[in-house]
Short mmCIF file of C-alpha atoms and ligand atoms in Angstrom, two decimals:
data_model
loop_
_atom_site.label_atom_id
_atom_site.label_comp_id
_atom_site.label_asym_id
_atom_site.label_seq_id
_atom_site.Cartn_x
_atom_site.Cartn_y
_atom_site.Cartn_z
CA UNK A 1 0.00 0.00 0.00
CA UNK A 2 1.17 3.64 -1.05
CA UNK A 3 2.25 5.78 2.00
CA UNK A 4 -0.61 8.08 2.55
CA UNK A 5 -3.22 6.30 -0.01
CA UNK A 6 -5.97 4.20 1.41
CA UNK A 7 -8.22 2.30 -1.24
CA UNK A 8 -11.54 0.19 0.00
CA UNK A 9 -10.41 -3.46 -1.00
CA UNK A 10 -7.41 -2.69 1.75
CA UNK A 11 -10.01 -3.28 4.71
CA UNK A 12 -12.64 -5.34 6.02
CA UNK A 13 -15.08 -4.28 8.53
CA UNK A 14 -15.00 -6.69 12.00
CA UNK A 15 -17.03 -3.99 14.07
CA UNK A 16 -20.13 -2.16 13.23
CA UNK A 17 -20.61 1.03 14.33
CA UNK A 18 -24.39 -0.68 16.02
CA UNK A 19 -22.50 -2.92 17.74
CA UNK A 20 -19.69 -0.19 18.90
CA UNK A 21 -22.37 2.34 20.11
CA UNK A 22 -24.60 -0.55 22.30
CA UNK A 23 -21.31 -1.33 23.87
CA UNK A 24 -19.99 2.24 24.83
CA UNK A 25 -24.13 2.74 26.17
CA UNK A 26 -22.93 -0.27 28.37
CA UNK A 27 -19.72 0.76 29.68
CA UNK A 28 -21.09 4.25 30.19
CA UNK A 29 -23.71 2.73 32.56
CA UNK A 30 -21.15 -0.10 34.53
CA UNK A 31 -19.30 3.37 34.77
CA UNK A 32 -22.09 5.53 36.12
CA UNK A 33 -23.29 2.79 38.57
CA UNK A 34 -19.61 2.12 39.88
CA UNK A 35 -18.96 5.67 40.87
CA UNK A 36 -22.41 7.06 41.85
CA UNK A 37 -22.55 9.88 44.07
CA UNK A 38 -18.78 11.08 43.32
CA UNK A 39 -17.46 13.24 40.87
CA UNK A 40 -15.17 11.96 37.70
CA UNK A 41 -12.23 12.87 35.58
CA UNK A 42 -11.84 11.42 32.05
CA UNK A 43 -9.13 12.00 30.41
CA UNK A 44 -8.64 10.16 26.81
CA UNK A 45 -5.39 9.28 25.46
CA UNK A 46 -5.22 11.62 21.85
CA UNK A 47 -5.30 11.39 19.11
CA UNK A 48 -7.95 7.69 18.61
CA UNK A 49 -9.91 8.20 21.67
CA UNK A 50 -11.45 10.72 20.09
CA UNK A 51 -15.45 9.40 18.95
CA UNK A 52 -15.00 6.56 21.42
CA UNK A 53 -14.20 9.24 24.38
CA UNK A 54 -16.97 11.68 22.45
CA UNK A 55 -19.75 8.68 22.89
CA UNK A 56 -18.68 7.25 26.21
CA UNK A 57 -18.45 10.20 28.25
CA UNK A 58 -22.41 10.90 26.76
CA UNK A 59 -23.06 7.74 28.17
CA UNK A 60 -22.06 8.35 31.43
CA UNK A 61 -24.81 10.11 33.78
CA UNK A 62 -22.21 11.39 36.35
CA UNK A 63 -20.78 15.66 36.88
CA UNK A 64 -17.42 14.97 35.28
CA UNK A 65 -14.43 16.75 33.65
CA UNK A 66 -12.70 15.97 30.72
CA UNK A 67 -9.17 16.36 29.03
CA UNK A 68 -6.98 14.27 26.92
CA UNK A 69 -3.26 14.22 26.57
CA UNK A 70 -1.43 13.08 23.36
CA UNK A 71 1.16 10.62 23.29
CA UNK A 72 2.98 9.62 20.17
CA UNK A 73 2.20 6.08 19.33
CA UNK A 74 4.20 4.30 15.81
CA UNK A 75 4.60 6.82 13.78
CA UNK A 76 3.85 5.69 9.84
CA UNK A 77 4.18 2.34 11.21
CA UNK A 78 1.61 -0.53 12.25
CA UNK A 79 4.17 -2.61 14.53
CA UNK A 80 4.93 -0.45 17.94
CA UNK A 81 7.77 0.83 18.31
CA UNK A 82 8.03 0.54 22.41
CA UNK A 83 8.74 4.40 22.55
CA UNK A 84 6.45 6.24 23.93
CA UNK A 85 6.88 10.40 24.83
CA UNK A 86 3.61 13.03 25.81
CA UNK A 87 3.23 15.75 22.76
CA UNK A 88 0.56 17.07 25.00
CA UNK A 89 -0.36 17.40 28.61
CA UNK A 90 -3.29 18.68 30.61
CA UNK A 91 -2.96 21.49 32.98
CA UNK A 92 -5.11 20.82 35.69
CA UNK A 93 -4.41 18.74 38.41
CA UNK A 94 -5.63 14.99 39.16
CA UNK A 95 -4.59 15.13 42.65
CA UNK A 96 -7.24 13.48 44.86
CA UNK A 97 -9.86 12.99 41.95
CA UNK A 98 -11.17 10.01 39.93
CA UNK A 99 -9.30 9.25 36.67
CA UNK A 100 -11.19 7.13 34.17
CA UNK A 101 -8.31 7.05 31.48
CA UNK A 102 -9.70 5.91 27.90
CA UNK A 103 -7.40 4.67 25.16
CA UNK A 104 -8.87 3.38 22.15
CA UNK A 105 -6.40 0.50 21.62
CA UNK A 106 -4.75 -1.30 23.71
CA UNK A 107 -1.79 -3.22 21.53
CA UNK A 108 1.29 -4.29 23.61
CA UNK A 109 0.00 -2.19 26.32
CA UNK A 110 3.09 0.20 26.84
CA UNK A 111 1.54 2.99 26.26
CA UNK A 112 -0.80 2.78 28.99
CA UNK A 113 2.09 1.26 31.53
CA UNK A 114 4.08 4.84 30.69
CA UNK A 115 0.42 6.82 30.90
CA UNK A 116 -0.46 4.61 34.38
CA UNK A 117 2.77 4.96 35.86
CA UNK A 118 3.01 9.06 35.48
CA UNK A 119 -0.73 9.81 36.82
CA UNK A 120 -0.18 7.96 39.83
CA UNK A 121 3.12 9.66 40.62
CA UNK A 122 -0.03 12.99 40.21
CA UNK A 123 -1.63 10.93 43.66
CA UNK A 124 -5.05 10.90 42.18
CA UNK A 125 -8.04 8.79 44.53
CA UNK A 126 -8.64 6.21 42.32
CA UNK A 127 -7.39 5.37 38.54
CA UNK A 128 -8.91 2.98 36.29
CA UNK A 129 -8.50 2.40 32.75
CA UNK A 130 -11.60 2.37 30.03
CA UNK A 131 -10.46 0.67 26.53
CA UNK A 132 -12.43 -0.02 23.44
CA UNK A 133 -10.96 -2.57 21.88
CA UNK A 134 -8.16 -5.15 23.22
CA UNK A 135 -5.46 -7.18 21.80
CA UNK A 136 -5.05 -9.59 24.27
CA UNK A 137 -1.92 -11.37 21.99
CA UNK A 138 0.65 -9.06 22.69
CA UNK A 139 0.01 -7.39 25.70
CA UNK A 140 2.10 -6.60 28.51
CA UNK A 141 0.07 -4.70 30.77
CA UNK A 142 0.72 -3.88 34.22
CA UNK A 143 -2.58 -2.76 35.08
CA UNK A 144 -6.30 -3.95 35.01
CA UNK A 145 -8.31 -3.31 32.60
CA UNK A 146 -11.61 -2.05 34.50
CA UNK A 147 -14.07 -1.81 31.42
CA UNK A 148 -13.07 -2.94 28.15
CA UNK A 149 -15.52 -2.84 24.61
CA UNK A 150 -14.13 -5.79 22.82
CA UNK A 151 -11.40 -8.47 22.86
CA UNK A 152 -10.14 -8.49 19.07
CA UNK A 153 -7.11 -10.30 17.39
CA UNK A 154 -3.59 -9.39 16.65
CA UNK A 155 -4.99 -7.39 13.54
CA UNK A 156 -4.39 -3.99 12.48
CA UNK A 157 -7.72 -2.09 12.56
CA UNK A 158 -8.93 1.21 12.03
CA UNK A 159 -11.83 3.58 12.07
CA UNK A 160 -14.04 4.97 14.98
CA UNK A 161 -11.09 7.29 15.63
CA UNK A 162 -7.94 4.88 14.77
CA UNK A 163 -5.50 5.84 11.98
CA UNK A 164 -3.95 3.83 9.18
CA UNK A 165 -1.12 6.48 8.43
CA UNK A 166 -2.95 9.77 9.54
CA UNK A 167 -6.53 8.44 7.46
CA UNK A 168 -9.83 6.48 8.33
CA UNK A 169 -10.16 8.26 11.55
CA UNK A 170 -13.44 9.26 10.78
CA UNK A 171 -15.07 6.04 9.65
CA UNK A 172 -18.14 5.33 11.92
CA UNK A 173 -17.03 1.64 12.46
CA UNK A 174 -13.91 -0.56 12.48
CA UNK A 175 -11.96 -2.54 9.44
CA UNK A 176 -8.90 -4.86 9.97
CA UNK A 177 -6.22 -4.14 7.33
CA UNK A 178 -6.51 -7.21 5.17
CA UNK A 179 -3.09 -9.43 5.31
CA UNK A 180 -1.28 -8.51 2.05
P1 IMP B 201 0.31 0.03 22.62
O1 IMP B 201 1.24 0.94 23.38
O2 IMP B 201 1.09 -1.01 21.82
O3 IMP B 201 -0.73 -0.62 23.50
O4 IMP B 201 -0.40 0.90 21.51
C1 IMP B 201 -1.38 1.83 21.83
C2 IMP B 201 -1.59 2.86 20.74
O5 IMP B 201 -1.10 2.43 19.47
C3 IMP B 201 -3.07 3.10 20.53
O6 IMP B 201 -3.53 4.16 21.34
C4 IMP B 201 -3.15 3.44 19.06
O7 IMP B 201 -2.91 4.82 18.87
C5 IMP B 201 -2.03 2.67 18.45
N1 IMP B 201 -2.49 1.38 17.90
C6 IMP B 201 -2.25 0.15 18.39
N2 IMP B 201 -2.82 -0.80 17.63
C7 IMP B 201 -3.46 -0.13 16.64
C8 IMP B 201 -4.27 -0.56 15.53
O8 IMP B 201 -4.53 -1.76 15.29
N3 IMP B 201 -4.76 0.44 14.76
C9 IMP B 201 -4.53 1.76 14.96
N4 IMP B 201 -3.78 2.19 15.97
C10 IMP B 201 -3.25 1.26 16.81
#
């Protein structure tokens, strides 16, 4: 495949954006019941959380704040590259609040062990983790995963937010990249 050119025949849909919205609706409740009564912080881990963060946090019937923070992920690559560095961070502070953080995909998991490590060094009250899709294969994460959309395999997908080289962020549900 061309760098930057994405043609239909590449992909094949494994998620449809029906079956992607009645989950989020579900997690948003699990979340709402599990912290009723207390106030929430979601922060979503740029740039694919974006429509799943967008849908979830709708679906959550709690007062809560919201901010992201950007990490870079591979690059122009599909295989991850273990690095991971913040482009962006939030201002405020998570001190003695409750972090939901949502990450789209959760691949090898390193991300989220860098991402975990630095907010509790910020001594918030509690910190879970919220991840649409899962790829239980190759992960190494530290952490639990407290609500999780789907369990999918060691595929490359995109859509609902996720990027195959910058594009098909803003396809409603999600493709695997067909093996070539
Ligand atoms: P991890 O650190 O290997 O768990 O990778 C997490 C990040 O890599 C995600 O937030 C995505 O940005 C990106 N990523 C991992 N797998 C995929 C995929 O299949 N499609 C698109 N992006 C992915």
């Amino acid at each position: 495949m061309e760098k930057g050119k994405v043609r239909e025949g590449d992909f094949e849909e494994v998620i449809t954006a029906r079956d992607i919205g009645q989950r989020v609706i579900d997690m948003g409740q699990r979340i709402t019941q599990d912290y009723a009564g207390e106030t929430l912080t979601v922060i979503g881990a740029l740039k694919g959380c974006f429509m799943f963060m967008a849908d979830l946090v709708r679906a959550i019937d709690l007062p809560l704040h919201v901010d992201f923070i950007e990490v870079s992920s591979y690059g122009d690559s599909t295989e991850s590259s273990g690095v991971v560095k913040i482009t962006k961070d939030f201002k405020h502070s998570i001190e003695n609040e409750h972090v939901l953080l949502v990450e789209d995909i959760i691949d090898t998991g390193l991300t989220l062990n860098y991402l975990m490590e630095i907010f509790e060094l910020r001594n918030p009250k509690s910190l879970k983790i919220a991840a649409l899709l899962v790829k239980e294969e190759k992960q190494k994460l530290k952490y639990p995963i407290s609500y999780r959309g789907f369990n999918i395999d060691d595929d490359f997908v995109v859509g609902y937010g996720m990027d195959y080289k910058g594009f098909c962020r803003n396809i409603g549900s999600i493709h695997r990249l067909r093996d070539k």
